[in-house]
PDB file of C-alpha atoms in Angstrom:
ATOM      1  CA  MET A   1     181.597 142.021 123.871  1.00 90.00           C
ATOM      2  CA  SER A   2     180.696 138.358 124.212  1.00 97.00           C
ATOM      3  CA  LEU A   3     177.485 136.359 124.129  1.00 98.00           C
ATOM      4  CA  TYR A   4     176.835 133.766 126.879  1.00 98.00           C
ATOM      5  CA  ALA A   5     173.923 131.426 127.554  1.00 98.00           C
ATOM      6  CA  ILE A   6     172.527 129.222 130.297  1.00 98.00           C
ATOM      7  CA  GLY A   7     169.058 127.718 131.020  1.00 98.00           C
ATOM      8  CA  ASP A   8     166.994 126.282 133.790  1.00 97.00           C
ATOM      9  CA  LEU A   9     168.384 128.322 136.649  1.00 97.00           C
ATOM     10  CA  HIS A  10     165.436 127.226 138.881  1.00 97.00           C
ATOM     11  CA  PHE A  11     166.144 129.884 141.440  1.00 97.00           C
ATOM     12  CA  SER A  12     163.813 129.685 144.424  1.00 94.00           C
ATOM     13  CA  THR A  13     164.646 132.496 146.883  1.00 93.00           C
ATOM     14  CA  ALA A  14     161.022 133.027 147.902  1.00 92.00           C
ATOM     15  CA  VAL A  15     159.900 129.427 147.342  1.00 91.00           C
ATOM     16  CA  ASN A  16     161.020 126.323 149.192  1.00 84.00           C
ATOM     17  CA  LYS A  17     162.022 124.243 146.202  1.00 86.00           C
ATOM     18  CA  PRO A  18     165.418 122.602 146.714  1.00 81.00           C
ATOM     19  CA  MET A  19     166.798 121.135 143.523  1.00 86.00           C
ATOM     20  CA  ASN A  20     169.170 118.567 145.103  1.00 80.00           C
ATOM     21  CA  ILE A  21     166.269 116.148 145.118  1.00 77.00           C
ATOM     22  CA  PHE A  22     167.400 115.607 141.511  1.00 79.00           C
ATOM     23  CA  GLY A  23     170.937 114.723 142.471  1.00 84.00           C
ATOM     24  CA  ASP A  24     173.852 115.874 144.597  1.00 89.00           C
ATOM     25  CA  ASN A  25     175.252 117.880 141.620  1.00 93.00           C
ATOM     26  CA  TRP A  26     172.391 120.348 142.371  1.00 93.00           C
ATOM     27  CA  ASP A  27     173.763 121.147 145.869  1.00 93.00           C
ATOM     28  CA  ASN A  28     174.235 124.947 146.055  1.00 92.00           C
ATOM     29  CA  HIS A  29     173.510 125.170 142.357  1.00 95.00           C
ATOM     30  CA  GLU A  30     172.516 128.899 142.621  1.00 95.00           C
ATOM     31  CA  GLU A  31     175.939 129.696 144.084  1.00 96.00           C
ATOM     32  CA  LYS A  32     177.700 127.754 141.373  1.00 97.00           C
ATOM     33  CA  ILE A  33     175.835 129.659 138.652  1.00 98.00           C
ATOM     34  CA  ILE A  34     176.438 133.024 140.213  1.00 98.00           C
ATOM     35  CA  ASN A  35     180.180 132.335 140.697  1.00 98.00           C
ATOM     36  CA  SER A  36     180.489 131.228 137.089  1.00 98.00           C
ATOM     37  CA  TRP A  37     178.585 134.335 135.922  1.00 98.00           C
ATOM     38  CA  LYS A  38     180.792 136.749 137.915  1.00 98.00           C
ATOM     39  CA  SER A  39     184.009 135.065 136.753  1.00 98.00           C
ATOM     40  CA  LYS A  40     183.103 135.302 133.015  1.00 98.00           C
ATOM     41  CA  VAL A  41     180.636 137.990 132.213  1.00 98.00           C
ATOM     42  CA  ASN A  42     181.544 141.722 131.863  1.00 97.00           C
ATOM     43  CA  GLU A  43     179.095 144.601 131.861  1.00 97.00           C
ATOM     44  CA  GLU A  44     179.301 144.954 128.077  1.00 97.00           C
ATOM     45  CA  ASP A  45     178.460 141.256 127.519  1.00 98.00           C
ATOM     46  CA  THR A  46     175.028 139.722 126.925  1.00 98.00           C
ATOM     47  CA  VAL A  47     173.517 136.560 128.534  1.00 98.00           C
ATOM     48  CA  LEU A  48     170.776 134.535 127.022  1.00 98.00           C
ATOM     49  CA  ILE A  49     168.524 132.840 129.645  1.00 98.00           C
ATOM     50  CA  VAL A  50     166.511 130.144 128.018  1.00 98.00           C
ATOM     51  CA  GLY A  51     163.615 129.526 130.412  1.00 97.00           C
ATOM     52  CA  ASP A  52     162.727 128.136 133.851  1.00 98.00           C
ATOM     53  CA  THR A  53     164.437 130.954 135.591  1.00 98.00           C
ATOM     54  CA  SER A  54     162.401 130.875 138.822  1.00 97.00           C
ATOM     55  CA  TRP A  55     160.116 128.471 140.688  1.00 96.00           C
ATOM     56  CA  ALA A  56     157.964 131.533 141.717  1.00 97.00           C
ATOM     57  CA  ILE A  57     154.239 131.399 141.032  1.00 96.00           C
ATOM     58  CA  ASN A  58     153.791 135.174 140.786  1.00 96.00           C
ATOM     59  CA  MET A  59     155.804 138.331 140.237  1.00 94.00           C
ATOM     60  CA  ASN A  60     155.952 139.109 143.972  1.00 94.00           C
ATOM     61  CA  GLU A  61     157.802 135.845 144.525  1.00 96.00           C
ATOM     62  CA  ALA A  62     159.835 136.131 141.325  1.00 96.00           C
ATOM     63  CA  GLU A  63     161.104 139.605 142.063  1.00 96.00           C
ATOM     64  CA  GLU A  64     163.848 138.423 144.458  1.00 95.00           C
ATOM     65  CA  ASP A  65     165.197 135.968 141.881  1.00 97.00           C
ATOM     66  CA  LEU A  66     165.008 138.485 139.090  1.00 97.00           C
ATOM     67  CA  ASN A  67     166.812 141.090 141.252  1.00 97.00           C
ATOM     68  CA  ILE A  68     169.657 138.634 141.860  1.00 97.00           C
ATOM     69  CA  ILE A  69     170.114 138.255 138.155  1.00 98.00           C
ATOM     70  CA  HIS A  70     169.675 141.964 137.562  1.00 98.00           C
ATOM     71  CA  ASN A  71     172.603 142.605 139.904  1.00 97.00           C
ATOM     72  CA  LEU A  72     174.885 140.377 137.952  1.00 98.00           C
ATOM     73  CA  PRO A  73     177.048 141.788 135.088  1.00 98.00           C
ATOM     74  CA  GLY A  74     175.831 142.130 131.537  1.00 98.00           C
ATOM     75  CA  LYS A  75     172.616 142.548 129.640  1.00 98.00           C
ATOM     76  CA  LYS A  76     170.119 139.671 129.863  1.00 98.00           C
ATOM     77  CA  ILE A  77     167.615 138.359 127.404  1.00 98.00           C
ATOM     78  CA  TYR A  78     164.965 135.923 128.556  1.00 98.00           C
ATOM     79  CA  VAL A  79     162.588 133.467 126.972  1.00 98.00           C
ATOM     80  CA  LYS A  80     159.807 131.729 128.910  1.00 98.00           C
ATOM     81  CA  GLY A  81     160.055 128.234 130.200  1.00 98.00           C
ATOM     82  CA  ASN A  82     157.351 125.793 131.086  1.00 96.00           C
ATOM     83  CA  HIS A  83     157.791 126.435 134.848  1.00 96.00           C
ATOM     84  CA  ASP A  84     157.912 130.246 134.603  1.00 97.00           C
ATOM     85  CA  TYR A  85     154.428 130.670 136.043  1.00 96.00           C
ATOM     86  CA  TRP A  86     155.357 134.245 137.208  1.00 97.00           C
ATOM     87  CA  TRP A  87     155.749 135.462 133.579  1.00 97.00           C
ATOM     88  CA  THR A  88     153.086 138.058 132.761  1.00 94.00           C
ATOM     89  CA  THR A  89     153.245 139.980 129.476  1.00 93.00           C
ATOM     90  CA  VAL A  90     156.410 141.152 127.753  1.00 92.00           C
ATOM     91  CA  ALA A  91     155.057 144.684 127.802  1.00 93.00           C
ATOM     92  CA  LYS A  92     154.925 144.625 131.604  1.00 95.00           C
ATOM     93  CA  LEU A  93     158.126 142.683 132.108  1.00 96.00           C
ATOM     94  CA  ASN A  94     160.148 144.979 129.809  1.00 95.00           C
ATOM     95  CA  LYS A  95     159.288 147.954 131.964  1.00 95.00           C
ATOM     96  CA  LEU A  96     160.852 146.420 135.088  1.00 95.00           C
ATOM     97  CA  TYR A  97     164.630 146.533 134.332  1.00 96.00           C
ATOM     98  CA  ASP A  98     166.843 148.526 132.076  1.00 95.00           C
ATOM     99  CA  ASP A  99     169.302 145.683 131.608  1.00 96.00           C
ATOM    100  CA  MET A 100     166.874 142.770 131.170  1.00 98.00           C
ATOM    101  CA  SER A 101     164.713 142.057 128.069  1.00 97.00           C
ATOM    102  CA  PHE A 102     161.951 139.573 127.660  1.00 97.00           C
ATOM    103  CA  LEU A 103     161.261 137.845 124.367  1.00 97.00           C
ATOM    104  CA  GLN A 104     157.981 136.865 122.827  1.00 93.00           C
ATOM    105  CA  ASN A 105     156.864 137.555 119.221  1.00 94.00           C
ATOM    106  CA  ASN A 106     159.680 140.113 118.999  1.00 96.00           C
ATOM    107  CA  PHE A 107     163.465 140.196 118.672  1.00 97.00           C
ATOM    108  CA  TYR A 108     166.517 141.961 120.138  1.00 98.00           C
ATOM    109  CA  GLN A 109     169.719 143.012 118.539  1.00 97.00           C
ATOM    110  CA  TYR A 110     173.194 141.676 119.468  1.00 97.00           C
ATOM    111  CA  GLU A 111     175.738 143.339 117.255  1.00 96.00           C
ATOM    112  CA  GLU A 112     174.788 142.319 113.694  1.00 97.00           C
ATOM    113  CA  TYR A 113     172.631 139.469 114.962  1.00 98.00           C
ATOM    114  CA  ALA A 114     168.879 139.350 115.725  1.00 98.00           C
ATOM    115  CA  ILE A 115     168.057 137.341 118.840  1.00 98.00           C
ATOM    116  CA  CYS A 116     164.708 135.663 118.118  1.00 98.00           C
ATOM    117  CA  GLY A 117     162.693 132.920 119.797  1.00 97.00           C
ATOM    118  CA  THR A 118     159.748 131.487 121.690  1.00 97.00           C
ATOM    119  CA  ARG A 119     159.114 128.967 124.448  1.00 98.00           C
ATOM    120  CA  GLY A 120     158.630 125.967 122.112  1.00 98.00           C
ATOM    121  CA  TRP A 121     156.778 122.770 122.987  1.00 98.00           C
ATOM    122  CA  ILE A 122     157.249 119.016 122.861  1.00 98.00           C
ATOM    123  CA  CYS A 123     157.494 117.642 119.338  1.00 98.00           C
ATOM    124  CA  PRO A 124     155.468 114.793 117.866  1.00 98.00           C
ATOM    125  CA  ASN A 125     156.705 111.466 119.348  1.00 97.00           C
ATOM    126  CA  ASP A 126     155.668 107.889 119.951  1.00 95.00           C
ATOM    127  CA  VAL A 127     155.272 108.161 123.711  1.00 94.00           C
ATOM    128  CA  LYS A 128     152.794 111.020 124.397  1.00 95.00           C
ATOM    129  CA  PHE A 129     151.513 113.671 122.017  1.00 97.00           C
ATOM    130  CA  THR A 130     147.895 114.636 122.466  1.00 97.00           C
ATOM    131  CA  GLU A 131     145.579 116.878 120.463  1.00 97.00           C
ATOM    132  CA  GLU A 132     146.297 119.643 122.969  1.00 98.00           C
ATOM    133  CA  ASP A 133     150.021 119.104 122.535  1.00 98.00           C
ATOM    134  CA  GLU A 134     149.594 119.451 118.779  1.00 98.00           C
ATOM    135  CA  LYS A 135     147.646 122.729 119.176  1.00 98.00           C
ATOM    136  CA  ILE A 136     150.400 124.213 121.397  1.00 98.00           C
ATOM    137  CA  TYR A 137     153.124 122.864 119.161  1.00 98.00           C
ATOM    138  CA  LYS A 138     151.632 124.618 116.125  1.00 98.00           C
ATOM    139  CA  ARG A 139     150.989 127.803 118.091  1.00 98.00           C
ATOM    140  CA  GLU A 140     154.587 127.970 119.229  1.00 98.00           C
ATOM    141  CA  ALA A 141     155.842 127.385 115.662  1.00 98.00           C
ATOM    142  CA  HIS A 142     153.616 130.340 114.612  1.00 98.00           C
ATOM    143  CA  ARG A 143     155.083 132.511 117.405  1.00 97.00           C
ATOM    144  CA  LEU A 144     158.576 131.560 116.325  1.00 98.00           C
ATOM    145  CA  LYS A 145     157.713 132.684 112.777  1.00 98.00           C
ATOM    146  CA  LEU A 146     156.417 136.002 114.123  1.00 97.00           C
ATOM    147  CA  SER A 147     159.680 136.659 115.901  1.00 98.00           C
ATOM    148  CA  LEU A 148     161.721 135.739 112.858  1.00 98.00           C
ATOM    149  CA  ASP A 149     159.591 137.783 110.504  1.00 98.00           C
ATOM    150  CA  GLU A 150     160.057 140.832 112.637  1.00 97.00           C
ATOM    151  CA  ALA A 151     163.836 140.413 112.460  1.00 98.00           C
ATOM    152  CA  LYS A 152     163.715 139.830 108.698  1.00 97.00           C
ATOM    153  CA  LYS A 153     161.540 142.977 108.191  1.00 98.00           C
ATOM    154  CA  ALA A 154     164.179 144.958 110.080  1.00 98.00           C
ATOM    155  CA  GLY A 155     166.830 143.769 107.636  1.00 98.00           C
ATOM    156  CA  PHE A 156     168.674 141.232 109.827  1.00 98.00           C
ATOM    157  CA  LYS A 157     170.349 138.333 107.958  1.00 96.00           C
ATOM    158  CA  LYS A 158     172.149 136.800 110.914  1.00 98.00           C
ATOM    159  CA  ILE A 159     169.867 135.195 113.428  1.00 98.00           C
ATOM    160  CA  ILE A 160     170.207 133.325 116.717  1.00 98.00           C
ATOM    161  CA  VAL A 161     167.157 131.629 118.249  1.00 98.00           C
ATOM    162  CA  ILE A 162     166.617 130.950 121.946  1.00 98.00           C
ATOM    163  CA  THR A 163     163.895 128.547 122.984  1.00 98.00           C
ATOM    164  CA  HIS A 164     163.165 126.504 126.109  1.00 98.00           C
ATOM    165  CA  TYR A 165     162.153 123.168 124.674  1.00 98.00           C
ATOM    166  CA  PRO A 166     164.336 120.940 122.561  1.00 98.00           C
ATOM    167  CA  PRO A 167     163.856 121.410 118.802  1.00 98.00           C
ATOM    168  CA  THR A 168     163.083 117.733 118.120  1.00 98.00           C
ATOM    169  CA  ASN A 169     161.685 114.667 119.794  1.00 98.00           C
ATOM    170  CA  ASP A 170     163.686 112.012 121.566  1.00 96.00           C
ATOM    171  CA  LYS A 171     164.628 110.372 118.249  1.00 96.00           C
ATOM    172  CA  LEU A 172     165.953 113.678 116.923  1.00 98.00           C
ATOM    173  CA  ASP A 173     163.419 113.631 114.051  1.00 98.00           C
ATOM    174  CA  PRO A 174     162.837 116.780 111.986  1.00 98.00           C
ATOM    175  CA  SER A 175     160.076 119.023 113.332  1.00 98.00           C
ATOM    176  CA  LEU A 176     158.160 122.220 112.486  1.00 98.00           C
ATOM    177  CA  PHE A 177     160.871 124.033 114.482  1.00 98.00           C
ATOM    178  CA  THR A 178     163.847 122.577 112.655  1.00 98.00           C
ATOM    179  CA  GLU A 179     162.117 123.238 109.333  1.00 98.00           C
ATOM    180  CA  ILE A 180     161.611 126.872 110.235  1.00 98.00           C
ATOM    181  CA  TYR A 181     165.225 127.278 111.425  1.00 98.00           C
ATOM    182  CA  GLU A 182     166.507 125.919 108.148  1.00 98.00           C
ATOM    183  CA  SER A 183     164.056 127.927 105.916  1.00 98.00           C
ATOM    184  CA  TYR A 184     164.942 131.238 107.708  1.00 98.00           C
ATOM    185  CA  GLY A 185     168.703 130.612 107.689  1.00 98.00           C
ATOM    186  CA  VAL A 186     169.053 130.612 111.445  1.00 98.00           C
ATOM    187  CA  GLU A 187     172.717 130.206 112.364  1.00 98.00           C
ATOM    188  CA  LYS A 188     172.416 129.017 116.026  1.00 98.00           C
ATOM    189  CA  VAL A 189     169.693 127.617 118.244  1.00 98.00           C
ATOM    190  CA  VAL A 190     170.154 127.685 121.990  1.00 98.00           C
ATOM    191  CA  TYR A 191     167.746 125.625 124.301  1.00 98.00           C
ATOM    192  CA  GLY A 192     167.395 123.968 127.630  1.00 98.00           C
ATOM    193  CA  HIS A 193     164.684 121.952 129.468  1.00 97.00           C
ATOM    194  CA  LEU A 194     166.508 118.604 129.517  1.00 96.00           C
ATOM    195  CA  HIS A 195     167.835 117.218 132.806  1.00 94.00           C
ATOM    196  CA  GLY A 196     169.817 114.135 133.642  1.00 91.00           C
ATOM    197  CA  LYS A 197     172.187 111.968 131.559  1.00 89.00           C
ATOM    198  CA  GLU A 198     169.474 109.978 129.855  1.00 91.00           C
ATOM    199  CA  SER A 199     167.546 113.106 128.839  1.00 93.00           C
ATOM    200  CA  PHE A 200     170.744 114.744 127.522  1.00 95.00           C
ATOM    201  CA  LYS A 201     170.929 112.035 124.896  1.00 94.00           C
ATOM    202  CA  MET A 202     167.579 113.267 123.556  1.00 94.00           C
ATOM    203  CA  GLY A 203     168.886 116.720 122.792  1.00 97.00           C
ATOM    204  CA  LEU A 204     170.037 117.692 119.274  1.00 98.00           C
ATOM    205  CA  LYS A 205     173.587 119.035 119.445  1.00 98.00           C
ATOM    206  CA  GLY A 206     176.123 120.305 116.948  1.00 98.00           C
ATOM    207  CA  ILE A 207     175.434 121.202 113.309  1.00 98.00           C
ATOM    208  CA  ARG A 208     172.506 119.792 111.301  1.00 98.00           C
ATOM    209  CA  ASN A 209     171.608 121.213 107.903  1.00 98.00           C
ATOM    210  CA  GLU A 210     173.838 124.265 108.531  1.00 98.00           C
ATOM    211  CA  VAL A 211     172.147 125.089 111.906  1.00 98.00           C
ATOM    212  CA  GLU A 212     174.152 124.767 115.084  1.00 98.00           C
ATOM    213  CA  TYR A 213     172.248 123.473 118.113  1.00 98.00           C
ATOM    214  CA  ASN A 214     173.413 124.227 121.676  1.00 98.00           C
ATOM    215  CA  LEU A 215     171.905 122.588 124.790  1.00 98.00           C
ATOM    216  CA  VAL A 216     172.642 124.826 127.814  1.00 98.00           C
ATOM    217  CA  SER A 217     170.336 123.448 130.661  1.00 97.00           C
ATOM    218  CA  CYS A 218     172.477 124.255 133.681  1.00 97.00           C
ATOM    219  CA  ASP A 219     173.144 120.708 134.882  1.00 96.00           C
ATOM    220  CA  TYR A 220     174.261 119.721 131.296  1.00 97.00           C
ATOM    221  CA  VAL A 221     176.836 122.571 131.354  1.00 98.00           C
ATOM    222  CA  ASP A 222     177.767 121.822 134.997  1.00 97.00           C
ATOM    223  CA  PHE A 223     176.185 125.107 136.149  1.00 98.00           C
ATOM    224  CA  ASN A 224     178.568 127.205 134.032  1.00 98.00           C
ATOM    225  CA  LEU A 225     177.656 129.889 131.563  1.00 98.00           C
ATOM    226  CA  ILE A 226     178.581 128.870 128.036  1.00 98.00           C
ATOM    227  CA  LYS A 227     180.050 131.349 125.592  1.00 98.00           C
ATOM    228  CA  ILE A 228     178.094 131.250 122.348  1.00 97.00           C
ATOM    229  CA  MET A 229     180.285 133.761 120.531  1.00 95.00           C
ATOM    230  CA  ASP A 230     182.733 136.648 121.029  1.00 89.00           C
TER     231      ASP A 230
END
């Protein structure tokens, strides 16, 4: 068994939303992801999908994209991204597929690890951070705690968090999210959202205060699934 991750698939089977407007590297990006997936992932493996899975607006549109992923090897665990407008409730989503799980205020088990998480939000910064941003930021921090508390109650000591947004601002300052990760003893954080070389610099990577941070937005990892652990 191995654990893989990727984010920001931005599939658009039912929606005309070509991604190559963001650069030639996005040409045929769906095919690149699918080929990487098939070459690496076995049925007993698990893939963490950290948001912005589909450009669909509703479930009718999203179904084609979700079916493509459903037919790929392995179990899949999703967290919501800022563009996942099709996302309904986890109760409804978790009834759709036997190999795909959707995460919000809950957790899932991977061997001795609990997979926790939430969407996240932009962190306080000097460019733009409104009162509404602060409200959502604090709400997402609360949802993160709910997920982590559920795992702790179940007796898990090893924790991996998946989230869509970066855990810090562009200056990599500490945030409510990083404070929570450190206080709960989270081992790894996996996130996406950032696109383009300049944005990649704004993502916290590597180990800080005993927490390992992994950026896996698909253009950052060249549209390849990244192995998080064996």
